[in-house]
mmCIF file of C-alpha atoms in Angstrom:
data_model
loop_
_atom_site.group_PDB
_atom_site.id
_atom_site.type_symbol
_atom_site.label_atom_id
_atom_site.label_comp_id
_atom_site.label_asym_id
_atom_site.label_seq_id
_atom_site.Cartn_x
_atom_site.Cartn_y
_atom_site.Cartn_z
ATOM 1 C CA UNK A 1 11.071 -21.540 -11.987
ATOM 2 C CA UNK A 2 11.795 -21.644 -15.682
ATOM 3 C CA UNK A 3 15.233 -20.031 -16.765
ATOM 4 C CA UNK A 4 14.675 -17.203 -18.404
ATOM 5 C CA UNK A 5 18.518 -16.088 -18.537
ATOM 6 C CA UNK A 6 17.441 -13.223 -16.228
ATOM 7 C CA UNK A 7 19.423 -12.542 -12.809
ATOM 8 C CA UNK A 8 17.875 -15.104 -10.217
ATOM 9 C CA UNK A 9 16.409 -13.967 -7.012
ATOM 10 C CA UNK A 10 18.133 -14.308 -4.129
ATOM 11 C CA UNK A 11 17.913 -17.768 -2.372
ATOM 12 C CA UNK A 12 16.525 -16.840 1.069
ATOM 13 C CA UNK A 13 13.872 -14.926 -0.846
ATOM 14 C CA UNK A 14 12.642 -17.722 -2.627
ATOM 15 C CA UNK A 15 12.635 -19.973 0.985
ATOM 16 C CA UNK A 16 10.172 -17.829 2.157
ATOM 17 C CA UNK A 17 8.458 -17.583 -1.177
ATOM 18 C CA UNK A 18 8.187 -21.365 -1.140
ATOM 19 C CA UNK A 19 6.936 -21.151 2.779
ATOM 20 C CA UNK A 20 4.314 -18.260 2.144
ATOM 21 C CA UNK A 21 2.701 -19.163 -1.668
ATOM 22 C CA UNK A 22 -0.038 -21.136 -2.093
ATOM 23 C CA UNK A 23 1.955 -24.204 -3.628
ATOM 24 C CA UNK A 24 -0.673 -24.229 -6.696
ATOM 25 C CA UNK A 25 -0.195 -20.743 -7.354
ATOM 26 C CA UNK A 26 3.631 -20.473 -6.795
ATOM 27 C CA UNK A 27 4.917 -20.946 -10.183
ATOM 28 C CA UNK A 28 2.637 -18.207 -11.461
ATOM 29 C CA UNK A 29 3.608 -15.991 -8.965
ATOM 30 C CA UNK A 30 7.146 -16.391 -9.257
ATOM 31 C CA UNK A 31 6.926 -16.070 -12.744
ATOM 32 C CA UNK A 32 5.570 -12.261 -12.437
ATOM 33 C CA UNK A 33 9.001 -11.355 -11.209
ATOM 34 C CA UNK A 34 10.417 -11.833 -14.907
ATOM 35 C CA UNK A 35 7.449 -10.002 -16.449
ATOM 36 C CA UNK A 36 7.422 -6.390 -17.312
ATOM 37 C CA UNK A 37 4.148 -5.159 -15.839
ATOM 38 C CA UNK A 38 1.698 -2.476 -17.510
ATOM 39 C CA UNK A 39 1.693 0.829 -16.300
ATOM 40 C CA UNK A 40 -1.195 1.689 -14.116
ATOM 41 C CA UNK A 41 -2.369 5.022 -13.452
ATOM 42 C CA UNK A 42 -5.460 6.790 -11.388
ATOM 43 C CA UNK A 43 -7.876 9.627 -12.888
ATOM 44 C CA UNK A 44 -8.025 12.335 -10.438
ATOM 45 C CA UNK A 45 -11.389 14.077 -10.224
ATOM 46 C CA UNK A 46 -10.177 16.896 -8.431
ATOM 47 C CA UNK A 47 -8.295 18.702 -11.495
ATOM 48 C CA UNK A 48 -10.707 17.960 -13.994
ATOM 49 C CA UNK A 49 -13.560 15.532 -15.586
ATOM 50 C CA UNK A 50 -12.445 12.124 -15.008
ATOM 51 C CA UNK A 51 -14.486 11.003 -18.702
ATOM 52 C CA UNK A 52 -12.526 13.695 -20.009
ATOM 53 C CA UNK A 53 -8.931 12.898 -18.786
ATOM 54 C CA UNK A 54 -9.918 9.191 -20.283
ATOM 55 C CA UNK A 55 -10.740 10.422 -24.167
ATOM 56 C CA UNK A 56 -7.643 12.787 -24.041
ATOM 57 C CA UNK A 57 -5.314 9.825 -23.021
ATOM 58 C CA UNK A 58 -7.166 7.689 -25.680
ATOM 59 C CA UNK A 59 -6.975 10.406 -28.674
ATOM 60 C CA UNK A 60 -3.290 10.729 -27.237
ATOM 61 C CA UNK A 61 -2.790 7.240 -28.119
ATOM 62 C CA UNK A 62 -2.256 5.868 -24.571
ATOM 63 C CA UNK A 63 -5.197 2.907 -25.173
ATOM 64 C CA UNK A 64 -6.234 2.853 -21.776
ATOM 65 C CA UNK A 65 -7.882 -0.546 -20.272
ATOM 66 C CA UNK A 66 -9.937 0.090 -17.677
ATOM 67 C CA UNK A 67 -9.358 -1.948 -14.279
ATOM 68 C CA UNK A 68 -12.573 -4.011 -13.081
ATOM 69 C CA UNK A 69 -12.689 -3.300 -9.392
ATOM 70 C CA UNK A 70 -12.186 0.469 -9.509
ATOM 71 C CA UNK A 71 -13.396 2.870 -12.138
ATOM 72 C CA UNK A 72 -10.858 5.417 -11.759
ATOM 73 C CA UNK A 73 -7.925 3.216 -12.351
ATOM 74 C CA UNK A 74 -6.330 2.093 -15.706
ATOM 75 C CA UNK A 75 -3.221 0.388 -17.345
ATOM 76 C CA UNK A 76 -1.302 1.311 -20.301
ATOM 77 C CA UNK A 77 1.732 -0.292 -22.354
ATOM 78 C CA UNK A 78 4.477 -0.223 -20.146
ATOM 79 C CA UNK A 79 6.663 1.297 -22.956
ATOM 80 C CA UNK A 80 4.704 4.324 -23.012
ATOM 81 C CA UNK A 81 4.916 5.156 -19.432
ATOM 82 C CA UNK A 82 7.602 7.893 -20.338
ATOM 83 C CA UNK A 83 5.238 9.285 -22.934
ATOM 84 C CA UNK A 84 2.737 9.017 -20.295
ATOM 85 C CA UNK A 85 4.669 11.628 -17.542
ATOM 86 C CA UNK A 86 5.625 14.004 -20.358
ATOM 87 C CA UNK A 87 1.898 14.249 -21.337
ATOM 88 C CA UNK A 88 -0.438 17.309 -20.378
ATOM 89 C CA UNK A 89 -2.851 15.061 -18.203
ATOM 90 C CA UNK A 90 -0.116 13.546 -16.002
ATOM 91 C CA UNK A 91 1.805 17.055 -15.941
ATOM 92 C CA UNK A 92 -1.265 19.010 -14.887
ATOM 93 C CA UNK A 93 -1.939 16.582 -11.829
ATOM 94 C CA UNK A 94 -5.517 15.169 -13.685
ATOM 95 C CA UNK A 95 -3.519 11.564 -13.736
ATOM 96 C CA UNK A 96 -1.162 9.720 -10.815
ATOM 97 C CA UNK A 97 1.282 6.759 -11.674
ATOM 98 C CA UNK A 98 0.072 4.713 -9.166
ATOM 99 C CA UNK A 99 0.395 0.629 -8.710
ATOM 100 C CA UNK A 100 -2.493 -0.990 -8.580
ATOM 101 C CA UNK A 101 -1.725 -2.909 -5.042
ATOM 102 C CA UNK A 102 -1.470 0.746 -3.472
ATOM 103 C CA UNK A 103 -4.480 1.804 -5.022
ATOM 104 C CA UNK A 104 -6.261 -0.893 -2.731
ATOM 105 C CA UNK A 105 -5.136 1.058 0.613
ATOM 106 C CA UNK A 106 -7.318 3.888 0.543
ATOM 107 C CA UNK A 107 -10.125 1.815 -1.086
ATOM 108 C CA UNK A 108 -9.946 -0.371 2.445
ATOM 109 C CA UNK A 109 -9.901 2.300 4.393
ATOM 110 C CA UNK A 110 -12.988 3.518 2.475
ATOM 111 C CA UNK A 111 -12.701 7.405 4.467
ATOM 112 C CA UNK A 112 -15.640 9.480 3.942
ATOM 113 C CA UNK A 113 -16.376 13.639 3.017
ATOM 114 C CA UNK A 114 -15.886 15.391 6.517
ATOM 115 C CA UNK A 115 -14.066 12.842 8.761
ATOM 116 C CA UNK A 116 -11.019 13.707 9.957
ATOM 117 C CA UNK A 117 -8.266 11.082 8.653
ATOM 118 C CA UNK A 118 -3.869 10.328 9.590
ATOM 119 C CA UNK A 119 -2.083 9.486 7.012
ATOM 120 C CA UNK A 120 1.221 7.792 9.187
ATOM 121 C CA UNK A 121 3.804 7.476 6.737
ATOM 122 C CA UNK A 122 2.533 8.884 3.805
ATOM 123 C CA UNK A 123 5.569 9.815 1.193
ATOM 124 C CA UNK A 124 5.623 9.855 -1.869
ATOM 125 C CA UNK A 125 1.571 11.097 -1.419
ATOM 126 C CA UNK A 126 -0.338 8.809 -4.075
ATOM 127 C CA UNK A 127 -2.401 7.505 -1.225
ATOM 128 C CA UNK A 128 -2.945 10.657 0.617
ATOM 129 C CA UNK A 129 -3.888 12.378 -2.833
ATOM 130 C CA UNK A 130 -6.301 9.493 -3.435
ATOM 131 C CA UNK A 131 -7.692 9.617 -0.383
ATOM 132 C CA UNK A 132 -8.265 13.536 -0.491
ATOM 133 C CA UNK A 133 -10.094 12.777 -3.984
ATOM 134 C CA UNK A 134 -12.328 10.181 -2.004
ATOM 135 C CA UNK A 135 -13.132 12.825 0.461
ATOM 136 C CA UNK A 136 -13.610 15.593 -1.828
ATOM 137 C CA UNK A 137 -11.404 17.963 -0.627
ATOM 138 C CA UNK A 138 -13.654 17.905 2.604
ATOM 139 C CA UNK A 139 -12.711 17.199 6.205
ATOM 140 C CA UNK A 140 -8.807 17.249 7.998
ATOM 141 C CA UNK A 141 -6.479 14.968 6.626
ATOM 142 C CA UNK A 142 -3.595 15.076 7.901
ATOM 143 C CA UNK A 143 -0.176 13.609 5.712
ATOM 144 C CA UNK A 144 3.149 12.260 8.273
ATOM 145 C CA UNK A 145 6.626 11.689 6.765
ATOM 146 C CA UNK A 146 10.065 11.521 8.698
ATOM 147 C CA UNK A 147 12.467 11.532 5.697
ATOM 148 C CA UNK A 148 13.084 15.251 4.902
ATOM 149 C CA UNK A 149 13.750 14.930 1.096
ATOM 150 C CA UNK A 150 10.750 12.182 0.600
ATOM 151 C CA UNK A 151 8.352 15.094 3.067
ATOM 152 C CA UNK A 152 9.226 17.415 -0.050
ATOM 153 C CA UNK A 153 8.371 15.082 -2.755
ATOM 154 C CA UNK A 154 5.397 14.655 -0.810
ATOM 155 C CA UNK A 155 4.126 17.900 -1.092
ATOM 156 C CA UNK A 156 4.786 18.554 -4.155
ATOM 157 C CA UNK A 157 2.639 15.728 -5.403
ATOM 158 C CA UNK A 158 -0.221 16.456 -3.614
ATOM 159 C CA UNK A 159 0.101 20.404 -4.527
ATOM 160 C CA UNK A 160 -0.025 18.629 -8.377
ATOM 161 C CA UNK A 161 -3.030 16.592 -7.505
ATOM 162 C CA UNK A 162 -4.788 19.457 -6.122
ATOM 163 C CA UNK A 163 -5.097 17.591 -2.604
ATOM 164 C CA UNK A 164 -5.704 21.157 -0.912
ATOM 165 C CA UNK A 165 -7.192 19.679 2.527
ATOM 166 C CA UNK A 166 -4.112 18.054 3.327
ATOM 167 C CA UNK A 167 -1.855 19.017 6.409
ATOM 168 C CA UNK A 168 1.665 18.019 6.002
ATOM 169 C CA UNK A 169 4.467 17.367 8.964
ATOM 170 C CA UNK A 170 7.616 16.631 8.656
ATOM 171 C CA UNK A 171 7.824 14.215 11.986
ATOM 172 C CA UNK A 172 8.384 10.387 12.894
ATOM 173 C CA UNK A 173 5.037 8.898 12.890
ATOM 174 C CA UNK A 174 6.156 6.800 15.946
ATOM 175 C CA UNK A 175 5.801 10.368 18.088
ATOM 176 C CA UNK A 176 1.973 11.404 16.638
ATOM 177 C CA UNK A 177 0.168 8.822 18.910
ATOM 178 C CA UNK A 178 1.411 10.807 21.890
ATOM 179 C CA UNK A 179 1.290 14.049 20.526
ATOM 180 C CA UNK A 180 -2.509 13.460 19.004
ATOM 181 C CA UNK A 181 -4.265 10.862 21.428
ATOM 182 C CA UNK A 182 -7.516 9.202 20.336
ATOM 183 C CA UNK A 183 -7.719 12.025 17.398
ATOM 184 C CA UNK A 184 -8.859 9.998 14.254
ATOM 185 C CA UNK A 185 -11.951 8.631 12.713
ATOM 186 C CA UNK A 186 -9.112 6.582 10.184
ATOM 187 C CA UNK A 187 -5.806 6.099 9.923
ATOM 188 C CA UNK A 188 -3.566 4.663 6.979
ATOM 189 C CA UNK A 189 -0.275 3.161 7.639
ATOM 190 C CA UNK A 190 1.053 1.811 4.785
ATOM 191 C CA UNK A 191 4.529 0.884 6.918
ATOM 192 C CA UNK A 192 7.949 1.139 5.754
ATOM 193 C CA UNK A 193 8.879 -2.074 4.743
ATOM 194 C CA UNK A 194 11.685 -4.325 2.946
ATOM 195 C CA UNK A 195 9.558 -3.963 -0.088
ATOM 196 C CA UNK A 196 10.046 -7.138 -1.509
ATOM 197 C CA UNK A 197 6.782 -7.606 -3.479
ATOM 198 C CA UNK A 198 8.906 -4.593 -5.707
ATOM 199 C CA UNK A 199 11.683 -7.471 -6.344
ATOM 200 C CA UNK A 200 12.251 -7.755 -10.200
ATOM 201 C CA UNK A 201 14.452 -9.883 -12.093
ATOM 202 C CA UNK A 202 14.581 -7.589 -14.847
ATOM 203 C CA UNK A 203 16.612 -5.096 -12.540
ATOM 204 C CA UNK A 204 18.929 -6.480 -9.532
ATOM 205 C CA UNK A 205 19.046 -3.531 -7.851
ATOM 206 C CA UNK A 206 15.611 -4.039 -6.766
ATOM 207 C CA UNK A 207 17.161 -6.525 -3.987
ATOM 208 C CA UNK A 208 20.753 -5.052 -3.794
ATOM 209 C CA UNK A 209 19.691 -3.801 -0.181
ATOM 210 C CA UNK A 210 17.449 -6.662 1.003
ATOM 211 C CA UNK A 211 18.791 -9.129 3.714
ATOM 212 C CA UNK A 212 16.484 -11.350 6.299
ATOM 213 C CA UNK A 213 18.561 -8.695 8.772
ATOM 214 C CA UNK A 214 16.667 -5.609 6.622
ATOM 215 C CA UNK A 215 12.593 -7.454 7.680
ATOM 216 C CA UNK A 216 13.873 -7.541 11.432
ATOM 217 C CA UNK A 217 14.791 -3.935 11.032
ATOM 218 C CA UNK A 218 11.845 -2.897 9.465
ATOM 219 C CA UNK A 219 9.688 -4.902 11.772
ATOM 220 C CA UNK A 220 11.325 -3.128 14.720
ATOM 221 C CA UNK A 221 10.271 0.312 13.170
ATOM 222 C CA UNK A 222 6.478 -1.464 12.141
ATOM 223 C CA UNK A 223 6.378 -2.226 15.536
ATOM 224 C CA UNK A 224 6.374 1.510 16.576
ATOM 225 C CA UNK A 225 4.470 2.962 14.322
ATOM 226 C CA UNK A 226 1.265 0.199 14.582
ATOM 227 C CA UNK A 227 1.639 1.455 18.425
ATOM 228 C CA UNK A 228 1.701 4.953 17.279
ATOM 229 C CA UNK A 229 -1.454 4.619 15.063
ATOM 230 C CA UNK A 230 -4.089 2.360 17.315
ATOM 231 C CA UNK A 231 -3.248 5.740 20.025
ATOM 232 C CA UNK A 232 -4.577 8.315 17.677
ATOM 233 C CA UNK A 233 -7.384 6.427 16.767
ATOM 234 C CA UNK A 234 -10.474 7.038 18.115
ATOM 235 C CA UNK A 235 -12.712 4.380 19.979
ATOM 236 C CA UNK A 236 -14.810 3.192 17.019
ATOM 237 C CA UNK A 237 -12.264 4.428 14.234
ATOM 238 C CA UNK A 238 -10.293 2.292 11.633
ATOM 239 C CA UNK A 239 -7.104 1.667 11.410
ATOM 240 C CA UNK A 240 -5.636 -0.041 8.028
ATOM 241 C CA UNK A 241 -2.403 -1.442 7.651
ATOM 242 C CA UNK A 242 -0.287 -2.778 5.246
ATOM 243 C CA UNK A 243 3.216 -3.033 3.356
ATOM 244 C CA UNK A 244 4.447 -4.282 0.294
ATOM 245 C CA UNK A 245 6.357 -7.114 1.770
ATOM 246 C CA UNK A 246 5.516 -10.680 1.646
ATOM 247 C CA UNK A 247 7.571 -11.932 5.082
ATOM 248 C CA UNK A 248 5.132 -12.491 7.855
ATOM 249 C CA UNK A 249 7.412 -10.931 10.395
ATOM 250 C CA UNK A 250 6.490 -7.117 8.669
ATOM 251 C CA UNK A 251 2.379 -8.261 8.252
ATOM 252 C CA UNK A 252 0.743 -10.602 9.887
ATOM 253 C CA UNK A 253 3.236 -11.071 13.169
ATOM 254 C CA UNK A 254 3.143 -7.303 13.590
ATOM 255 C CA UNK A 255 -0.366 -7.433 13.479
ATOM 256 C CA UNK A 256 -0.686 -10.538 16.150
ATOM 257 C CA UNK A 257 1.627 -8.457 18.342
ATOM 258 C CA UNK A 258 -1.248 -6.009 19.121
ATOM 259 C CA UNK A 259 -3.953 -8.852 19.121
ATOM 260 C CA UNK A 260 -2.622 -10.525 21.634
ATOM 261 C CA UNK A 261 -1.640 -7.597 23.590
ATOM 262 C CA UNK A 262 -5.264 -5.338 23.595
ATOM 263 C CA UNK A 263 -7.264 -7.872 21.731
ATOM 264 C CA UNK A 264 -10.037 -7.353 24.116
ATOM 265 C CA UNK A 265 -10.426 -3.502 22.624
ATOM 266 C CA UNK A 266 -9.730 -3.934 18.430
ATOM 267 C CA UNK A 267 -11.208 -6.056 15.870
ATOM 268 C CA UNK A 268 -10.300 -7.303 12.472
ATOM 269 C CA UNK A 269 -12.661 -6.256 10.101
ATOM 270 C CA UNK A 270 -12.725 -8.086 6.688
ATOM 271 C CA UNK A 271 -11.482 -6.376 3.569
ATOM 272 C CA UNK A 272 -14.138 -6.120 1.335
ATOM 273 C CA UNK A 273 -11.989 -6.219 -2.285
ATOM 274 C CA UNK A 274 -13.076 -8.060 -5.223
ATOM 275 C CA UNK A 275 -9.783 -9.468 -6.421
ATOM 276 C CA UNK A 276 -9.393 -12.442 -7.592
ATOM 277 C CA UNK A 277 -5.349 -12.866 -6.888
ATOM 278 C CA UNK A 278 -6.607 -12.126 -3.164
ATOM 279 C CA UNK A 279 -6.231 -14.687 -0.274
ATOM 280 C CA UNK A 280 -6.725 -14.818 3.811
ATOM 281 C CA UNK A 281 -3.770 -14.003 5.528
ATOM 282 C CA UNK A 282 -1.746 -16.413 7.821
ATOM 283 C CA UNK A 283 -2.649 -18.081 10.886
ATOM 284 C CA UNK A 284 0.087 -19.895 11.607
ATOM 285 C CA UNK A 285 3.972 -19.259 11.015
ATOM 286 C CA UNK A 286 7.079 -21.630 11.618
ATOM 287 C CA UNK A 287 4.898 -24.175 14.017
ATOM 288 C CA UNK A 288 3.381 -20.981 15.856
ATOM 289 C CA UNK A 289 -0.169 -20.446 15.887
ATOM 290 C CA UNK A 290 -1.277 -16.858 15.483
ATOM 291 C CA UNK A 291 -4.298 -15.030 16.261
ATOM 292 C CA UNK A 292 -7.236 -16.076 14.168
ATOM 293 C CA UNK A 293 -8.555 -12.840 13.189
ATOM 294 C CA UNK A 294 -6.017 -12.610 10.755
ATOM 295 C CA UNK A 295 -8.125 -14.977 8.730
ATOM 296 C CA UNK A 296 -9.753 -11.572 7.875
ATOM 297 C CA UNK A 297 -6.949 -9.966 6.529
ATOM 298 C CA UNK A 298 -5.531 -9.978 2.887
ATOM 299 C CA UNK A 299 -2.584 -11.441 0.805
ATOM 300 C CA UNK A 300 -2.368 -10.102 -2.497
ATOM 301 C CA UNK A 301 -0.540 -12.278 -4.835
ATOM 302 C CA UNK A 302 1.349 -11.171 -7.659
ATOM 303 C CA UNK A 303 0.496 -11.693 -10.969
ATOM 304 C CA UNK A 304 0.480 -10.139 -14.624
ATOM 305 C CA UNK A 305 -0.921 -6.637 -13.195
ATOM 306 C CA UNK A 306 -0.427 -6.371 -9.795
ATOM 307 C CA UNK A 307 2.238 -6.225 -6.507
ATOM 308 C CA UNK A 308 1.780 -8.240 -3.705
ATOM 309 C CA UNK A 309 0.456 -6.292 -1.064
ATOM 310 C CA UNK A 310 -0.767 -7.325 2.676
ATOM 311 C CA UNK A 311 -3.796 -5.229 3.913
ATOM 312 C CA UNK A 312 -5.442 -5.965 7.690
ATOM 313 C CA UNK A 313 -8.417 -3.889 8.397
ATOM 314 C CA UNK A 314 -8.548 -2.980 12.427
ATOM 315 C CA UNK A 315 -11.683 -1.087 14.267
ATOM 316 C CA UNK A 316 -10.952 -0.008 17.922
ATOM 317 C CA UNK A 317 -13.832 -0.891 19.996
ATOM 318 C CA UNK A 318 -15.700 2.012 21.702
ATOM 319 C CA UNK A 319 -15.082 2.228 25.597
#
């Protein structure tokens, strides 16, 4: 990686960047740590004309380029993202800050007008509100967060964003499988995780907390809540996870777990997304070979615009 006189990432980080990269692609992708990203934002039909909301940002100045893959999303200068949350549009709920990685959950998921949909660990609410705008405002969706102060931030962004069919509870998503068996047409669980596709080298704190010790502990909790979210799943319902993390032991492991345990009765569906930073997640990690389903599921690489991301698309086979 070229010096750039920026703070360099931590060493074990960059091991398993080395082991997990395509090796033609690695220098690129390591090289979006040191960039400063645009801002991307989402238009939110359900507080006003989405054509509208556009012209308004563009008289306001904001020059917003449209993203190719989803019509609602766009990116601005990064230096005006301050402008950008002291503006009417974003103030009135008619925009969400939203990275464009997490803007590829709900589109997976794809959940439908009517259906009744779990969001497992939904804080701060971007995806839930998203997902409510997909849905327009019609069916039970139902928002779970176990952090008290995040459950408040929560609701006070999907009150903003005018997500009025959402149910909130303040519980640990491990628990709703139990409490709610075989309840869900869809569920989202985009799983707390070591975040390290959020690593920047233009800020150090974004790794202060990080530690190969940190992925076991968050794929302890991951462990629980992908449990938690195939039992209140219906047979024949869809389950999509994903995290923000790039060490197999959060993604695809945590995903073969379940495979090889009730493989017989769930199926990896592919993840129809036309990115072209996008490729198959792992079948094999440190000599072991994993399930190959996981073929089907989806690495997002980082780049100029965008996170990385994981995504693996599940159906649970009707009985």
């Amino acid at each position: 990686m070229t010096d750039t006189g920026l703070p360099p990432l931590p060493v074990p980080f960059l091991a398993l960047m080395e082991e997990v990269l395509p090796p033609d692609l690695r220098d690129a992708c390591l090289a979006s740590f040191s960039q400063e990203k645009p801002t991307s934002l989402r238009l939110n039909p359900l507080k006003g004309d989405p054509d509208e909301t556009r012209r308004e940002l563009e008289s306001a100045g904001f020059d917003p380029v449209p993203v190719s893959w989803y019509p609602l999303a766009f990116t601005v200068d990064g230096e005006r993202r301050r402008a950008l949350t002291e503006s009417p549009p974003f103030r009135e709920g008619r925009i969400y800050i939203q990275s464009l990685s997490s803007m590829t959950a709900p589109l997976a998921l794809a959940p439908e007008p009517g259906e009744t949909v779990l969001d497992l660990a939904a804080a701060p609410g971007g995806k839930t509100a998203m997902m409510a705008a997909m849905m327009e405002n019609r069916g039970r969706l139902s928002a779970v967060e176990a952090v008290r102060g995040r459950f408040f931030r929560m609701k006070a962004n999907l009150d903003r964003q005018g997500a009025t069919m959402v149910r909130t509870y303040l519980t640990d998503g491990r628990s709703v499988g139990r409490k709610c068996p075989e309840m869900f047409d869809r569920v989202l669980l985009d799983a707390p995780c070591s975040s390290e596709a959020r690593f920047t080298r233009l800020n150090p704190e974004s790794w202060a907390h990080w530690s190969p010790r940190k992925v076991e502990e968050a794929a302890r909790k991951q462990r629980g809540l992908i449990r938690s979210a195939l039992e209140a799943l219906r047979p024949g319902g869809l389950l999509l996870y994903c995290t923000c993390s790039f060490s197999p032991e959060e993604n695809e492991l945590i995903v073969n777990d379940v495979l090889r345990r009730d493989g017989n009765n769930l199926r990896v569906c592919t993840v129809d997304l036309p990115l072209p930073n996008r490729r198959p997640g792992l079948t094999r990690w440190k000599g072991k070979e994993l399930h190959p389903d996981l073929a089907r599921s989806v690495r997002i690489l980082p780049d100029r615009l965008m996170d990385g991301f994981f995504l693996c698309l599940i159906r649970k086979l009707p009985e």
